[in-house]
XYZ file of C-alpha atoms in Angstrom:
296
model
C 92.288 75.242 74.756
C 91.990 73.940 77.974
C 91.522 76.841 80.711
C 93.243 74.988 83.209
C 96.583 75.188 81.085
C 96.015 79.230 80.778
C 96.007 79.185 84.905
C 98.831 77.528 85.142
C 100.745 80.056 82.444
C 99.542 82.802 84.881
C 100.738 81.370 87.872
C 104.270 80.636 86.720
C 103.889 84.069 85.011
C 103.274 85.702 87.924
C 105.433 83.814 90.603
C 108.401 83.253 88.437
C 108.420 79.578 89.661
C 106.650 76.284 88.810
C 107.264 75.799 92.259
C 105.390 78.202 93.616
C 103.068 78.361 90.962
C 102.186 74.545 92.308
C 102.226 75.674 95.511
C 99.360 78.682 94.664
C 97.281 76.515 92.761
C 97.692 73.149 95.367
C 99.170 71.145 92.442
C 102.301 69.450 92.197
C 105.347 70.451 90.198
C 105.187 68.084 87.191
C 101.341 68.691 87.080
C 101.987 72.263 86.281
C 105.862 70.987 83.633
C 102.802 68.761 81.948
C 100.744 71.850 81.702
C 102.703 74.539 80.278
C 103.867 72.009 78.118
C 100.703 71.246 76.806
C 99.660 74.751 76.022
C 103.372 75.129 74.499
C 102.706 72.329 71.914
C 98.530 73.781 71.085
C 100.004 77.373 70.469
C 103.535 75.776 68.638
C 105.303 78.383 70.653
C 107.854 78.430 73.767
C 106.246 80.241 76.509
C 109.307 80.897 79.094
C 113.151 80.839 79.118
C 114.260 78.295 81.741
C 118.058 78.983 83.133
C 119.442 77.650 85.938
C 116.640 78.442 88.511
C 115.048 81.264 86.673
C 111.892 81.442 84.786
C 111.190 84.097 82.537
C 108.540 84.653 79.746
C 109.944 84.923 76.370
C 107.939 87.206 73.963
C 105.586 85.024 72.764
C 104.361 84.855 76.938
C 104.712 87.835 76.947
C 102.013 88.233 74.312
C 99.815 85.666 75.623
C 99.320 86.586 79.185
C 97.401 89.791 79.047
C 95.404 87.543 76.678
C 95.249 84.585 79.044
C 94.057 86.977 82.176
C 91.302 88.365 79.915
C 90.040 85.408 78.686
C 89.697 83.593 82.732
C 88.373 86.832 83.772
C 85.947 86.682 81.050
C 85.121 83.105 81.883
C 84.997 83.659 85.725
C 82.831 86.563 85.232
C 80.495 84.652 83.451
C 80.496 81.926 85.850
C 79.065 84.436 88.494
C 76.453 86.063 85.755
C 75.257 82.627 85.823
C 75.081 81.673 89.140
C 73.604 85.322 90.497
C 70.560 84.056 88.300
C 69.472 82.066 91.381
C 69.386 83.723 94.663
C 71.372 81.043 96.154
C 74.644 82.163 97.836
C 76.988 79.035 96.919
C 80.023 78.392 95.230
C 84.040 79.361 95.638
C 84.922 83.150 97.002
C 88.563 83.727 96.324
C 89.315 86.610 98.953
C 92.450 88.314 100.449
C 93.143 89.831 103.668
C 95.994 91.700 105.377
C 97.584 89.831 108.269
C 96.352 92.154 110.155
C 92.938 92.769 109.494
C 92.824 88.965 109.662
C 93.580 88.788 113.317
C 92.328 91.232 113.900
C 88.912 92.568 112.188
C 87.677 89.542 110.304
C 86.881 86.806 112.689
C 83.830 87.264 113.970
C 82.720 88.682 110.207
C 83.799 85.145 109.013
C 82.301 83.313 111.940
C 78.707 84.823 110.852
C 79.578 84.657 107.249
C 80.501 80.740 107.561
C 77.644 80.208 109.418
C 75.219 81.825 108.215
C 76.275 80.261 104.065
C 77.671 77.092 104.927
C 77.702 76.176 101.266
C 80.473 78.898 100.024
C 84.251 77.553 99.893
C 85.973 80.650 101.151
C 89.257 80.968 99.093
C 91.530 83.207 101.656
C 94.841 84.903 101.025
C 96.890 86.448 103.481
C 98.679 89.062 101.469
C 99.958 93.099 102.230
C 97.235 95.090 100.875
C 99.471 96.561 98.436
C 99.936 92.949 97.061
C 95.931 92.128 97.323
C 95.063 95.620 95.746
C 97.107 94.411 92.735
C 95.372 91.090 92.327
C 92.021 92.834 92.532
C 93.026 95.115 89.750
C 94.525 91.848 87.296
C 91.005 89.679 88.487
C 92.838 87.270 90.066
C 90.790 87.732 93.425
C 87.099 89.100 93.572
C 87.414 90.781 96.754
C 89.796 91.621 99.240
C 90.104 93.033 102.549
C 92.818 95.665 103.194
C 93.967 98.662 104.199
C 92.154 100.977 101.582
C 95.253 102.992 99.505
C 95.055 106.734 100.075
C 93.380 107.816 96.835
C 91.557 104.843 95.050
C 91.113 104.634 91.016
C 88.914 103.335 89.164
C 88.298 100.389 87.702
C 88.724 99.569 91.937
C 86.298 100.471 93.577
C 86.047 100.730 97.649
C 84.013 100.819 100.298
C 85.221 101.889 103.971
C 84.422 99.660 106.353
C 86.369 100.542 109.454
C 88.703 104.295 110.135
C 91.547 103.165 112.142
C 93.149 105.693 114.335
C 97.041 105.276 114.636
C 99.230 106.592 117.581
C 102.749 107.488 117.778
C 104.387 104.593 120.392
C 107.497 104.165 122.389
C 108.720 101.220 124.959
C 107.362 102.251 128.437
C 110.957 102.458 129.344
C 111.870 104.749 126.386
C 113.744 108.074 127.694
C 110.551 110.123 126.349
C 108.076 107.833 128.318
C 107.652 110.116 130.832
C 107.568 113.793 129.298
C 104.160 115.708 129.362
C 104.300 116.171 125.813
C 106.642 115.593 122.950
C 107.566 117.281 119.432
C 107.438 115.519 116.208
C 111.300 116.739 116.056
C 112.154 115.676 119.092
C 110.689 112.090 118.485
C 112.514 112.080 115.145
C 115.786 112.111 116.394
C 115.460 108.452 117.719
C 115.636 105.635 115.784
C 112.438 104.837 114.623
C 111.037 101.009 112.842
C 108.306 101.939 110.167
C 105.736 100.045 108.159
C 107.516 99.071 104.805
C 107.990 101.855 102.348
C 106.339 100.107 99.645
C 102.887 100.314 102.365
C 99.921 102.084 102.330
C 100.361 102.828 106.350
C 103.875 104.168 105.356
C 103.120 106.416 102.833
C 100.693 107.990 105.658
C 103.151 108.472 108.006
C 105.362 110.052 105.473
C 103.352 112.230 104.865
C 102.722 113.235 108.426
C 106.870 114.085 109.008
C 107.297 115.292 105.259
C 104.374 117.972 106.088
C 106.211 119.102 109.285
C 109.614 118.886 107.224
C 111.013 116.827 109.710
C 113.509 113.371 108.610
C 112.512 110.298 111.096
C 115.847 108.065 111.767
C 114.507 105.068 110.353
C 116.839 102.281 111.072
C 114.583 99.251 110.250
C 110.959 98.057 108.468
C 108.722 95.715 108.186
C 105.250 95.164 106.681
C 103.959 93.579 109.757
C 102.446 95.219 112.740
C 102.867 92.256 115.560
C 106.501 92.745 114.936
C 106.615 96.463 115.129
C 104.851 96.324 118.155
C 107.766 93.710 119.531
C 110.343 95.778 118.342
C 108.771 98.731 120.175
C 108.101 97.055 123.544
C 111.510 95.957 123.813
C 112.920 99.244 122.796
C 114.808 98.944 119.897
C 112.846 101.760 118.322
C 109.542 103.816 118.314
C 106.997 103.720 115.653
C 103.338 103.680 114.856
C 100.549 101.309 115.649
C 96.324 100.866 115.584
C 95.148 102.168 118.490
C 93.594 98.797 118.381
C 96.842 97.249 119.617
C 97.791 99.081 122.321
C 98.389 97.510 125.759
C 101.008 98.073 128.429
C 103.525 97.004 126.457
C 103.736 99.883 124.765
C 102.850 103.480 125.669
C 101.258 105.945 123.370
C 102.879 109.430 123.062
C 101.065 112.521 123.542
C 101.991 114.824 120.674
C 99.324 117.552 120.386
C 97.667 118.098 116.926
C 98.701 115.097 115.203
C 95.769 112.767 114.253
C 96.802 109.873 112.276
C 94.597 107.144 110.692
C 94.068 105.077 108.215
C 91.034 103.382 106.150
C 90.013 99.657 106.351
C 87.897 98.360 104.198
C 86.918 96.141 100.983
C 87.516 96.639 97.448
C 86.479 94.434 94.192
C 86.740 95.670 90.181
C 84.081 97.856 88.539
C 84.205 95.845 85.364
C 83.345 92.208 86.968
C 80.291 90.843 88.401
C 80.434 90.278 92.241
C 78.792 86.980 92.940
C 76.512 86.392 95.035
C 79.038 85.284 97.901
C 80.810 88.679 97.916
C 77.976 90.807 98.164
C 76.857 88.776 101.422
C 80.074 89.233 102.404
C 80.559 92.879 102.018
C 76.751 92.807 103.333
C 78.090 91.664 106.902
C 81.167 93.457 106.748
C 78.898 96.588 106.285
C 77.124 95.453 109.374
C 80.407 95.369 110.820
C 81.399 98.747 110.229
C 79.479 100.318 113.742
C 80.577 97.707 115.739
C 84.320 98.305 117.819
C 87.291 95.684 116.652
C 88.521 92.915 118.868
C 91.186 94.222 121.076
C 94.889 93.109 120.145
């Protein structure tokens, strides 16, 4: 059975699209019709339920795909068994980063990675961590770069790379710009644009106004932090940023005793072999770790 078949089954599997399942594995459409149709004929089974626009496994995918994703991770981990035999740091690295972290952490970790093993194909993927911490746990990436999820379980396993202190922020022209100090309550009562819910940075915050058993009026969200900090400076709402980002466009409030941060960092699974490429990677990112991030 031809591998290449099985990775196009996950990637319709997973996207619920051939198109975007071409698009993820920089194919074309009837590439990936010809290859789901192949594997349909070798197992004499239909695979998904096309309607209208729709694309949906029908049991027999169902029963193939955890199948299909251990038999490629198998066969991937194998392929870096093999390779880790030589001490040569070559080959593809399939990676994912937050947008974020990518603007903001990675370059000059890449710029000395690149350099420094000009003969690895770096594989990126800009993804929410949430989304990247998923595909490390099904082995469809080897390593990714994220915010690190509050508690970590095995078979994932992290390592923190950078903390990242977070601050409370308002529009320099916000009506509480200019108090000596605020209260969590006080803040709360105007509208407010958070980190989605479905984030790791979210769930932080949560937990900051939950323990202080105070509601935030949270009127919009969005997953990405350049726009939150647009939204701010403009005034359409306060929020929370990296202390990284701030600049006068935005003005940090002074709340005493709240500390807020989160942890960046990398994480890969226990139960695969990290080539050779990721562990110079995490190598430098470790190097990283004492050195300040690029301002916003």
């Amino acid at each position: 059975m031809d591998t290449a078949n099985l990775s196009a089954f996950l990637a319709v599997a997973s996207t619920g699209s051939f198109s975007r399942a071409a698009e993820q594995l920089h194919l074309t459409q009837p590439a990936i019709s010809k290859r789901i149709a192949m594997l349909e004929q070798q197992l004499n089974a239909r695979l998904f339920d096309r309607i209208g626009r729709k694309v949906a496994l029908t049991e027999a995918g169902r029963a193939l795909k955890p199948r299909a994703e251990e038999v490629l991770g198998l066969l991937n981990d194998t392929r870096r068994a093999l390779s880790n035999l030589s001490d040569t740091v070559q080959g593809r690295l399939s990676m994912a980063t937050s947008h974020h972290i990518g603007l903001h952490r990675l370059p000059p970790v890449l710029r000395e990675f690149t350099r420094s093993y000009p003969q690895v194909a770096l594989d990126i993927q800009f993804l929410d961590s949430e989304v990247a911490y998923e595909k490390v746990l099904q082995g469809e990436i080897e390593l990714a770069v994220i915010t690190l999820a509050p508690e970590v379980e095995p078979p994932v396993v992290a390592e923190l790379i950078w903390h990242d202190p977070l601050d409370l922020v308002i529009a320099p022209e916000h009506p509480l710009a200019q108090a000596d100090t605020v209260g969590l309550a006080e803040l709360a009562a105007y509208p407010a644009v958070f980190p989605g819910a479905n984030t790791f940075t979210h769930r932080i915050v949560s937990a900051l106004f939950e323990q202080h058993q105070i509601t935030p009026h949270i009127s919009m969200s969005t997953n990405y932090m350049e726009t939150i900090k647009m939204m701010v400076s403009i005034g359409l709402a306060w929020s929370v940023l990296p202390r990284s980002m701030l600049d006068e466009q935005v003005h940090a409030l002074p709340i005493p005793g709240i500390h807020l941060q989160r942890d960046l960092g990398c994480i890969w699974h226990s139960g695969r072999t990290r080539s050779n490429a990721a562990l110079a990677l995490i190598n430098l990112l470790q190097q990283a770790s004492s050195m300040p991030s690029e301002k916003a």
